[in-house]
CSV table of C-alpha atoms and ligand atoms in Angstrom, one decimal:
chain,number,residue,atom,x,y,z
A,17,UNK,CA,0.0,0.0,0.0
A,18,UNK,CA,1.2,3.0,-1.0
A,19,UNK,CA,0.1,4.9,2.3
A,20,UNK,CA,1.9,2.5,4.5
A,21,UNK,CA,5.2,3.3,2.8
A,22,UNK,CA,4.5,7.0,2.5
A,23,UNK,CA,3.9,6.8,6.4
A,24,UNK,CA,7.4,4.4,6.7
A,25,UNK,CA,9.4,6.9,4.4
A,26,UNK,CA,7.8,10.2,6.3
A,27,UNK,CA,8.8,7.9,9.9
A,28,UNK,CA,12.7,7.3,8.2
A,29,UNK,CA,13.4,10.9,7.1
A,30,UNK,CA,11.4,12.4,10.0
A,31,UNK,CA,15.0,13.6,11.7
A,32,UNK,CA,16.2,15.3,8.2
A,33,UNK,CA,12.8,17.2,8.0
A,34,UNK,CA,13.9,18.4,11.6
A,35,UNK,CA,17.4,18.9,10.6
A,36,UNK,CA,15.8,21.6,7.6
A,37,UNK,CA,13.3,22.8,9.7
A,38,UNK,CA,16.1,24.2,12.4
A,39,UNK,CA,18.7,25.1,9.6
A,40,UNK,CA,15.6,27.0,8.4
A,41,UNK,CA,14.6,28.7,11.8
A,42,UNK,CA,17.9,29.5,12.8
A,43,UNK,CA,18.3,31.7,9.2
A,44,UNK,CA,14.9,33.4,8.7
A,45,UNK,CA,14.8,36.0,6.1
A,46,UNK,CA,12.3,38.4,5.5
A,47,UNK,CA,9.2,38.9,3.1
A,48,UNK,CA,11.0,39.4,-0.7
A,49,UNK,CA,14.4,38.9,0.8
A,50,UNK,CA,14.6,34.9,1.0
A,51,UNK,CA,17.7,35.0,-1.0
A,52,UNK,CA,19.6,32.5,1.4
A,53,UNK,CA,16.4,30.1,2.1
A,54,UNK,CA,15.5,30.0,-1.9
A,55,UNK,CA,19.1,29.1,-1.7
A,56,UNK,CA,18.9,26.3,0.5
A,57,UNK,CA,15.5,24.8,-1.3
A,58,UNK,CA,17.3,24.7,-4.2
A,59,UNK,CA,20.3,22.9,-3.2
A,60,UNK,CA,17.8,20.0,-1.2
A,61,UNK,CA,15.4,19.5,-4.5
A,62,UNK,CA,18.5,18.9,-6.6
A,63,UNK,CA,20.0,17.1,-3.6
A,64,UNK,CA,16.7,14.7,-3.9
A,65,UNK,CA,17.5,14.6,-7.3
A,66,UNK,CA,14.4,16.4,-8.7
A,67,UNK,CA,16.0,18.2,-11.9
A,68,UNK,CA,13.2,20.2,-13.4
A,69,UNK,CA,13.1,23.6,-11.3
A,70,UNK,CA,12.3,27.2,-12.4
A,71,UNK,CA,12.9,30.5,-10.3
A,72,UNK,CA,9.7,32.2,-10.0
A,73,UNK,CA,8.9,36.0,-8.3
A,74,UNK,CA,12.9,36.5,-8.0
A,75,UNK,CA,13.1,34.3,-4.5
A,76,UNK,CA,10.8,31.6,-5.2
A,77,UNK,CA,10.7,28.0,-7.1
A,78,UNK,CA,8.6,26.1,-8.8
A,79,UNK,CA,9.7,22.2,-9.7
A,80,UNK,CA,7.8,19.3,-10.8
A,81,UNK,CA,8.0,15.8,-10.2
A,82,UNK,CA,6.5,13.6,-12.7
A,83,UNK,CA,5.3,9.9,-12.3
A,84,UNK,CA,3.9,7.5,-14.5
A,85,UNK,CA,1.9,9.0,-17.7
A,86,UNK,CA,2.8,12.7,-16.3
A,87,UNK,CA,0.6,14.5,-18.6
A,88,UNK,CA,-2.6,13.2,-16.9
A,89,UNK,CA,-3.3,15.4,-14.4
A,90,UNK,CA,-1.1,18.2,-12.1
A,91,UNK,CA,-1.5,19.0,-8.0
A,92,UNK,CA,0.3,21.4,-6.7
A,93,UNK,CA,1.8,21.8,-3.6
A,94,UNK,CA,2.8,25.0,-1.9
A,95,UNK,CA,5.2,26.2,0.5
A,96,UNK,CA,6.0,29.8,1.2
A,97,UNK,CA,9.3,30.8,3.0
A,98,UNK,CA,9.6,34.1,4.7
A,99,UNK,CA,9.9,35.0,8.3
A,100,UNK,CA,8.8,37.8,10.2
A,101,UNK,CA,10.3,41.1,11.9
A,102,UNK,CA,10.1,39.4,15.5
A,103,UNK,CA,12.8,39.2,18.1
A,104,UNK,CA,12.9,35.5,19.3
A,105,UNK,CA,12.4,35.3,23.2
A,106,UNK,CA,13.2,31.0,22.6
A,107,UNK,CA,16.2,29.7,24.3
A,108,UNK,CA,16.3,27.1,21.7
A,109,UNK,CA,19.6,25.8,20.3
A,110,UNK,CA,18.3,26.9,16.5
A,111,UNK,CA,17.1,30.0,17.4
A,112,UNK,CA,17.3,33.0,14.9
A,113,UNK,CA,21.0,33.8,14.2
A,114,UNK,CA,19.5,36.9,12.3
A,115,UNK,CA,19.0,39.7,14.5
A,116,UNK,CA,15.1,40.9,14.5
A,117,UNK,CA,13.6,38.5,12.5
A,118,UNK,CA,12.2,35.5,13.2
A,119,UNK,CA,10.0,32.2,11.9
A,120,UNK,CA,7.2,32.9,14.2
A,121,UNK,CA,4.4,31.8,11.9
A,122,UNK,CA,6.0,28.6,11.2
A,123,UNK,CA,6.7,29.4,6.9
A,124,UNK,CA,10.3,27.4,8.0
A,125,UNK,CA,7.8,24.3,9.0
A,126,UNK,CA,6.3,24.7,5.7
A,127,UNK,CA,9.5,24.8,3.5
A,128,UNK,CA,10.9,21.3,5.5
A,129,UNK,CA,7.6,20.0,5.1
A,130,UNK,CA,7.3,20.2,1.3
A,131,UNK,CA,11.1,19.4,0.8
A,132,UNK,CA,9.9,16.2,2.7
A,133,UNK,CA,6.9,15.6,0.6
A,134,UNK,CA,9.2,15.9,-2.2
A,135,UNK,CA,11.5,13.8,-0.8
A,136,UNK,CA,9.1,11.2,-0.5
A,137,UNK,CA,7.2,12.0,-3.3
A,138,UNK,CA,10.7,11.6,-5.7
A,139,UNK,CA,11.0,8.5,-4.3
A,140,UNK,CA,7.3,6.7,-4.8
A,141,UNK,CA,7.2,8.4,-8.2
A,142,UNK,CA,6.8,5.1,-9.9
A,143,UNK,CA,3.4,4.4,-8.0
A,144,UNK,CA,1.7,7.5,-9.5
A,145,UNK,CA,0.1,8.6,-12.5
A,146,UNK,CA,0.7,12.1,-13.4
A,147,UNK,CA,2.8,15.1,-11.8
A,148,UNK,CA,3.3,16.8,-8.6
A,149,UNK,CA,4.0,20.8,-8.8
A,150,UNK,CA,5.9,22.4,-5.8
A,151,UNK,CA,5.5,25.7,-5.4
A,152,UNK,CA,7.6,27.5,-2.9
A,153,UNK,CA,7.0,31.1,-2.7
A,154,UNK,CA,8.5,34.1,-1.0
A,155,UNK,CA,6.5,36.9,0.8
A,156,UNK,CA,2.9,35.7,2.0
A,157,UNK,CA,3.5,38.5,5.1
A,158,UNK,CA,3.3,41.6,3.3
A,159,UNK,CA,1.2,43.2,0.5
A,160,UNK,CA,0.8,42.9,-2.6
A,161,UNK,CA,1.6,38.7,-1.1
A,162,UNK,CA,4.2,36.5,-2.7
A,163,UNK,CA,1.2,34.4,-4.2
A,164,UNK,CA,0.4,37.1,-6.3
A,165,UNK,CA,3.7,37.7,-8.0
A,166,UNK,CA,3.6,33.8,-8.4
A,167,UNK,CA,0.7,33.6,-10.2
A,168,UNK,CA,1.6,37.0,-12.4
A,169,UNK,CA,5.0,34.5,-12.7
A,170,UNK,CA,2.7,31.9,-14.4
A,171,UNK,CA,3.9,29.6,-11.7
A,172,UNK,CA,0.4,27.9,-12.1
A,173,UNK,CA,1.1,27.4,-16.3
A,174,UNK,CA,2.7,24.8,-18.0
A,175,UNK,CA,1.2,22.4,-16.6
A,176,UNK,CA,-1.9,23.8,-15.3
A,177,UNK,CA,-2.6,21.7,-12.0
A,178,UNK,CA,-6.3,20.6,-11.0
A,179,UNK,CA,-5.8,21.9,-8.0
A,180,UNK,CA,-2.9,23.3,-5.1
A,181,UNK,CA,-3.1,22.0,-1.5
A,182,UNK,CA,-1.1,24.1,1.2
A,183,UNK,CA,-1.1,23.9,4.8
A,184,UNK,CA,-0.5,26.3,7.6
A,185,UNK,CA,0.7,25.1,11.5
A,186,UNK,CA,-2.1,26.1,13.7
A,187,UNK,CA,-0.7,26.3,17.8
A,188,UNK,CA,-4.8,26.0,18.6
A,189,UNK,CA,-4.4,21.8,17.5
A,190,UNK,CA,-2.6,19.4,19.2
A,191,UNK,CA,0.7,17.8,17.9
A,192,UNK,CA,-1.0,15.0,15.5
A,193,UNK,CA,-3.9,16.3,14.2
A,194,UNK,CA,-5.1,18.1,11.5
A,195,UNK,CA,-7.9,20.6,10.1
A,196,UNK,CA,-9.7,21.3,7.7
A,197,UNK,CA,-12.9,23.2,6.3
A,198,UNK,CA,-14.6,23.0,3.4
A,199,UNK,CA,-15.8,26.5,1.6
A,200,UNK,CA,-15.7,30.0,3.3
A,201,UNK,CA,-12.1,29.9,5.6
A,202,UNK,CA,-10.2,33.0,6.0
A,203,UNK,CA,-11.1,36.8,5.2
A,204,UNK,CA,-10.1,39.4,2.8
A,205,UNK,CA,-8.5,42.0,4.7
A,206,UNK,CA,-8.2,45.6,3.9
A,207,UNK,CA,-6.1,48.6,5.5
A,208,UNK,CA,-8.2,51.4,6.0
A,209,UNK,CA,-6.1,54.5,6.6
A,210,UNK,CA,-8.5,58.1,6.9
A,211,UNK,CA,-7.4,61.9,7.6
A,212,UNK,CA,-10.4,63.9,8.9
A,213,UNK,CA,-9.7,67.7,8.6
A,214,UNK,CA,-10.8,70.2,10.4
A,215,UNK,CA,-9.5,73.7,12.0
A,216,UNK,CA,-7.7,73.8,15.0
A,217,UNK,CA,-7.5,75.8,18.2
A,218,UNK,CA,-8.1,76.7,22.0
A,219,UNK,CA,-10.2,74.1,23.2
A,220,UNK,CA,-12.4,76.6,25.4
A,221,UNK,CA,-13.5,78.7,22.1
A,222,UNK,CA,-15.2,75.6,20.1
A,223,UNK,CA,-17.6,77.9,18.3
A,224,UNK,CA,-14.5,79.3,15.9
A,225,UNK,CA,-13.3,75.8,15.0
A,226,UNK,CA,-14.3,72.7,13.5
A,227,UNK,CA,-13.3,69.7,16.3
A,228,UNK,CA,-12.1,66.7,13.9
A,229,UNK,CA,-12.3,64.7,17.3
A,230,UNK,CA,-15.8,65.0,17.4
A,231,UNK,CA,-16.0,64.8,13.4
A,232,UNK,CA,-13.9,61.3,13.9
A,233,UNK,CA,-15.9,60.3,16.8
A,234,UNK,CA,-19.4,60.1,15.2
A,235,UNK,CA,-17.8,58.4,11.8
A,236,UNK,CA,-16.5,55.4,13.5
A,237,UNK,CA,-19.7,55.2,15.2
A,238,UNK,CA,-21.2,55.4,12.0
A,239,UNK,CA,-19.0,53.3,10.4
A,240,UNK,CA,-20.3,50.2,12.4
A,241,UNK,CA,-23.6,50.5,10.2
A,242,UNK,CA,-21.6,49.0,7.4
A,243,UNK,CA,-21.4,45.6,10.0
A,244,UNK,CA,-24.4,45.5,11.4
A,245,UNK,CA,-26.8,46.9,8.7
A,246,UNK,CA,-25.3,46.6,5.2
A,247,UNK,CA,-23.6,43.5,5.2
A,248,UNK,CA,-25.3,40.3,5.2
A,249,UNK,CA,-26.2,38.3,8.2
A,250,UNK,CA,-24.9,35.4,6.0
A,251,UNK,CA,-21.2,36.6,4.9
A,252,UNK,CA,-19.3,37.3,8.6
A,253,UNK,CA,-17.8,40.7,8.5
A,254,UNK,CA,-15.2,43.1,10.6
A,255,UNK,CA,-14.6,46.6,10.9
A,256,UNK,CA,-11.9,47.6,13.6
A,257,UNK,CA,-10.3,50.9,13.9
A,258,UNK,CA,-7.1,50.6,16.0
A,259,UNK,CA,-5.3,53.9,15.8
A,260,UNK,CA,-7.1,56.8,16.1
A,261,UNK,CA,-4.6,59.8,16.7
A,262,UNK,CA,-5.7,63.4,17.7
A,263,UNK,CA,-2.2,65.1,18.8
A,264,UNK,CA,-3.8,67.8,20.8
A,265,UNK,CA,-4.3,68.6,24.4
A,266,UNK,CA,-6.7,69.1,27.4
A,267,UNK,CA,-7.1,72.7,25.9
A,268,UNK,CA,-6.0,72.4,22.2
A,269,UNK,CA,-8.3,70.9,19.5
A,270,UNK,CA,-5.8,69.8,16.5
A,271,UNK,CA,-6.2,70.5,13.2
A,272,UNK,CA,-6.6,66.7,12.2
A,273,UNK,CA,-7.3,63.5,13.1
A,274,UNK,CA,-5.6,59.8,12.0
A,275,UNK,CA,-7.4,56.9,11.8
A,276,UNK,CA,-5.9,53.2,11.0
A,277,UNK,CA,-8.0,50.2,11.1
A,278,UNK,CA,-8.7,47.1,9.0
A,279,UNK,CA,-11.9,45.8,7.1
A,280,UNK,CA,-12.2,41.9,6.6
A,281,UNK,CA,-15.0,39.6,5.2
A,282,UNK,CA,-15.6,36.1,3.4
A,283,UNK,CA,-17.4,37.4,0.1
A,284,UNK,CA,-15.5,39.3,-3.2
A,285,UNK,CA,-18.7,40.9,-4.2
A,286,UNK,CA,-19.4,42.4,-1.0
A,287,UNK,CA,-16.0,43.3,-0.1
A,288,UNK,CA,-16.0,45.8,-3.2
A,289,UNK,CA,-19.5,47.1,-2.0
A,290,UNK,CA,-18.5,47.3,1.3
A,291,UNK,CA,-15.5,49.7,0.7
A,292,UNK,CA,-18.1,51.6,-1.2
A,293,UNK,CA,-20.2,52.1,1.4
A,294,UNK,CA,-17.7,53.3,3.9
A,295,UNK,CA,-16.3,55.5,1.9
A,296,UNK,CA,-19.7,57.4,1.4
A,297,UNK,CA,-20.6,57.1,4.9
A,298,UNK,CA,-17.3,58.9,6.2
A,299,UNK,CA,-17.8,61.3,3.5
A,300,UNK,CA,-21.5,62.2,5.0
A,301,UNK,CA,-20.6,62.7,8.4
A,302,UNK,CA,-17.5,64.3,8.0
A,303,UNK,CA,-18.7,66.7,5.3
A,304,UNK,CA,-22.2,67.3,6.7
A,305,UNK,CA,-20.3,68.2,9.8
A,306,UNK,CA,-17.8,71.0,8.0
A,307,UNK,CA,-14.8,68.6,7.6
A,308,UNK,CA,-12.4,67.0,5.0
A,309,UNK,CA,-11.7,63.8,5.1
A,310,UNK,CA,-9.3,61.6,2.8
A,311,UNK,CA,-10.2,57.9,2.7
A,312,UNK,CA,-7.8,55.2,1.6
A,313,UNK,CA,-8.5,51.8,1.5
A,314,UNK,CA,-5.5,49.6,0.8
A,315,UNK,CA,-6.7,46.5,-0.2
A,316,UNK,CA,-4.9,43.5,0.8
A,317,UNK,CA,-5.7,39.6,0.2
A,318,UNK,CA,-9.0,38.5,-1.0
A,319,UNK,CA,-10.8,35.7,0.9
A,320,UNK,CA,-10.0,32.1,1.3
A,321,UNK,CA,-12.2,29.3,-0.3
A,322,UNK,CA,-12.0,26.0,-0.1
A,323,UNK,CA,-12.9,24.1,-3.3
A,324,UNK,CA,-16.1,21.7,-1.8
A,325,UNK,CA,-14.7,18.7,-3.4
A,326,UNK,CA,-11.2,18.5,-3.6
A,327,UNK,CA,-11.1,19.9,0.0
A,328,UNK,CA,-13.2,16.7,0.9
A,329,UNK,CA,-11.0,14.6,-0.6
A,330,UNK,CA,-8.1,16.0,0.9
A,331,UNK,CA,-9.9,15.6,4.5
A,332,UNK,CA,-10.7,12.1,3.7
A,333,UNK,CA,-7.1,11.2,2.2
A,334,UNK,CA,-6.3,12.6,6.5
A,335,UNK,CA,-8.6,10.2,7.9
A,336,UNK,CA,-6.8,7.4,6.0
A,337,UNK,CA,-3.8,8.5,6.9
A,338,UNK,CA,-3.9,9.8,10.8
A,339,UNK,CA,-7.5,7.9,11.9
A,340,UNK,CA,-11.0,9.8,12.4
A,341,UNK,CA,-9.9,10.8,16.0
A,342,UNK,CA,-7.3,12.9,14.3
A,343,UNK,CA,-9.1,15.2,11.6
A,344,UNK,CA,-10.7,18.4,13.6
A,345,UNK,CA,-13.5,20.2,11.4
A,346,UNK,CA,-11.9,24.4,11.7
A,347,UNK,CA,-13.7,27.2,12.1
A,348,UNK,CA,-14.4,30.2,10.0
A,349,UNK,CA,-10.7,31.9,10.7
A,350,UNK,CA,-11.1,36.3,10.3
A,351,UNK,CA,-7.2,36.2,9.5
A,352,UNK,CA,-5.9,36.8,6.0
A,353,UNK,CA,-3.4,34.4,4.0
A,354,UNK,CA,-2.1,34.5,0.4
A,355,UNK,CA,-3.0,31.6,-0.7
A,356,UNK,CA,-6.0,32.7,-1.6
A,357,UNK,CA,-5.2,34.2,-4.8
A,358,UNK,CA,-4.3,30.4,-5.9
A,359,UNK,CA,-7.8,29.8,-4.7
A,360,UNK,CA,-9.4,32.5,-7.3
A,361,UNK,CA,-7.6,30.8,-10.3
A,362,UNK,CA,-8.2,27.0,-9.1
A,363,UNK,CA,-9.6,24.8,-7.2
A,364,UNK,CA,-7.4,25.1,-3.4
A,365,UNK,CA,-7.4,23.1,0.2
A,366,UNK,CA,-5.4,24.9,2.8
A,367,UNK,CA,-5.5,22.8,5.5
A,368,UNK,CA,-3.8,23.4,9.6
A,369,UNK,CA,-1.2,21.2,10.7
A,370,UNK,CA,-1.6,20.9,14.9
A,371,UNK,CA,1.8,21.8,16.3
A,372,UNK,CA,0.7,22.3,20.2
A,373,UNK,CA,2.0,20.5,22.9
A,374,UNK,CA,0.8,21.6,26.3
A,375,UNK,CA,2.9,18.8,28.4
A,376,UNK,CA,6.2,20.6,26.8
A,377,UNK,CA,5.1,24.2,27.0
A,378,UNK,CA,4.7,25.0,23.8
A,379,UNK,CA,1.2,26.7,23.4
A,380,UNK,CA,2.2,30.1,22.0
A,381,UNK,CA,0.4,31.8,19.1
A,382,UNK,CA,2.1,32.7,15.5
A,383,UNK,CA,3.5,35.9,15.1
A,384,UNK,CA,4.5,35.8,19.2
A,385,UNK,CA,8.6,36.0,19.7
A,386,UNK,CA,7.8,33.0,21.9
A,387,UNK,CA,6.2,31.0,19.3
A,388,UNK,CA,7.8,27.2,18.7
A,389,UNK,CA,6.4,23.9,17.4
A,390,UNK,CA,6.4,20.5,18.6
A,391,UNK,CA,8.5,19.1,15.9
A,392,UNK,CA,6.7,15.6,15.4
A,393,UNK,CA,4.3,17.3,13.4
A,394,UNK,CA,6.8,17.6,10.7
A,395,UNK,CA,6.4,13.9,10.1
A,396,UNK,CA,2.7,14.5,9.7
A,397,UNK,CA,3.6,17.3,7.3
A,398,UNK,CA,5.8,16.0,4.7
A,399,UNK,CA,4.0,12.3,5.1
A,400,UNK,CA,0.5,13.6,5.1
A,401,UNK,CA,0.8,16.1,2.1
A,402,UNK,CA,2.8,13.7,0.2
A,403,UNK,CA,-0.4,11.2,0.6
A,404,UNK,CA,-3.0,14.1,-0.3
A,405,UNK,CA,-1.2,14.4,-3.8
A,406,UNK,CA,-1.0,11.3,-4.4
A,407,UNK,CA,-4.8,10.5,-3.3
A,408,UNK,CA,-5.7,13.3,-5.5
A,409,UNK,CA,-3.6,12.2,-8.9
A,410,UNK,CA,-5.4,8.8,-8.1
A,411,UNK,CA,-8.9,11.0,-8.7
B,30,LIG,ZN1,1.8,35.0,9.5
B,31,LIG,ZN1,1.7,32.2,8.0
């Protein structure tokens, strides 16, 4: 069966997933800047012997191994690579060697998890029909999203793959399972950033002025209608402001106000309304009210879907592979994640691998400097993706 020696290959190489995993931890590199890391991908894939790989998006790869009949059908799998602006609080032997920046959502776990897939993956490629696609791509933290550049890269061309599977670890699971969820998952998210203008002075003489404080105060009050009365009870939504800067004083009413704050929903079509509709609504308020206001929205990734059926075959391929007891069903998650541009030009399954471990303190949430994983879920994630892709060419 080719799931028992999957599981038996993941179970041999399982120290040499670590070993990657801590050479990759110990030399995190920024969004755009994984110069060393694409480095170090490059050197394992042709280490493994896998001879067809492209640079894509200046730090990232794509490479392909084919099995049996190649031309058949295409997966991809996907890996991204950057680290984040953190200073790491672990006392850990590989801990960051590069001042300020650290692996602290677990991209280093991702990268040693496909280099294990393809590992394994190289290695069964006799008991396959068609091609695997690894996709390792720089910058999912920051905007415009490595993902994107990918794409615009034609990193999902020639071949075309039915579909792209990625997983994320997830601190919230146990050390052994997995999650997934089929459909609506993670939100767009937006960057609102407005400047409400009005004239300044001494705050005891408010009849001479117009207060942007109390301009900014009624439009963020306002703003909540787009929530709770404009959006659909059916597609969740957010609105949060928070930064709202008014530099003035007990007795000084400043010229201006700052406001940062991020919109997020689950819904394409309703995300462009939405920004509509604030936009107008600030503009009401502020202008009925003898203000300015300048409005941008920066718009960052759009929203995470999870194809129905590939997703359910993915979740089923887990249950063969870790047992019922070990598949969680996941939540609707308000966070944002790049691969969710793959997931407007194909079918996608982005899935959580559990990395908690209570017993040995680790329990810390991504993006925290004391974030860390238990590292047998490595096993899970080379073995288990490598048996999603081959479950799916099987399809
Ligand atoms: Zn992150
Ligand atoms: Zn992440």
């Amino acid at each position: 069966m080719v799931k028992d020696k999957i599981k038996a290959l993941a179970k041999a190489y399982k120290s040499e997933f670590i070993a990657n995993r801590r050479h990759l931890h110990a030399h995190p590199e920024l969004s755009f800047q994984e110069f060393r890391t694409a480095a170090f991908v490059e050197e394992k894939l042709k280490s493994i012997g896998i001879t067809q790989i492209e640079k894509k998006a200046d730090t990232g790869w794509v490479a392909l191994i084919e099995g049996k009949n190649p031309k058949i059908k295409t997966i991809a799998l996907r890996g991204d690579m950057d680290a984040l602006p953190i200073v790491e609080q672990n006392e850990v032997p590989y801990k960051s060697t590069n001042p300020g920046v650290m692996h602290a959502c677990g991209h280093d776990v991702h990268t040693a998890s496909l280099l294990g897939a393809a590992k394994i993956l190289y290695e069964i490629k006799g008991e396959f029909e068609g091609t695997v696609k690894l996709i390792f791509q720089p910058g999912e933290e920051l905007i415009p999203g490595g993902a994107s550049l990918m794409i615009k890269d034609k990193a999902l061309e020639n071949p075309r793959p039915s579909g792209i599977i990625g997983q994320h670890v997830m601190p919230l699971i146990p050390v052994g399972k997995v999650g997934f969820r089929k459909g609506m998952y993670m939100a767009s998210a937006d960057e609102l950033y407005i400047t409400v203008k009005g004239k300044g002075g001494h705050g005891a003489m408010p009849e001479t002025l117009v207060d942007p404080v109390l301009i900014a105060s009624h439009m963020i009050v306002a703003l909540q209608q787009v929530v709770s009365r404009n959006a659909s009870p059916k597609i969740p939504s957010v609105l949060s402001f928070g930064r709202v800067e008014a530099l003035g004083a007990t007795n000084v009413i400043p010229n201006e106000v700052k406001i940062q704050g991020t919109f997020r929903t689950l819904n394409e079509e309703w995300r462009a309304k939405a920004h509509k509709h604030m936009v107008q609504i600030a503009k009401g308020i502020v202008e009925g009210m003898g203000g300015e206001i300048d409005f941008e929205v920066r718009k960052g990734y759009p929203f995470l879907k999870n194809a129905e059926e590939l997703t359910q075959r993915a979740q089923h391929a887990a249950v063969e592979y870790l047992g019922a007891d070990n598949v969680v069903d996941l939540d609707i998650w308000m966070a944002a994640e790049d691969f969710s541009y793959y997931t407007q030009e194909i079918d996608g399954c982005f899935y959580r691998l559990g990395t908690r471990n209570e017993a040995k303190g680790i329990v810390s949430g991504v993006h925290t400097p004391t974030f860390d994983i238990d590292e047998d879920a490595l096993e899970i994630g080379a073995g288990l993706m490598a048996y999603i892709a081959v479950n799916e060419l099987k399809s």
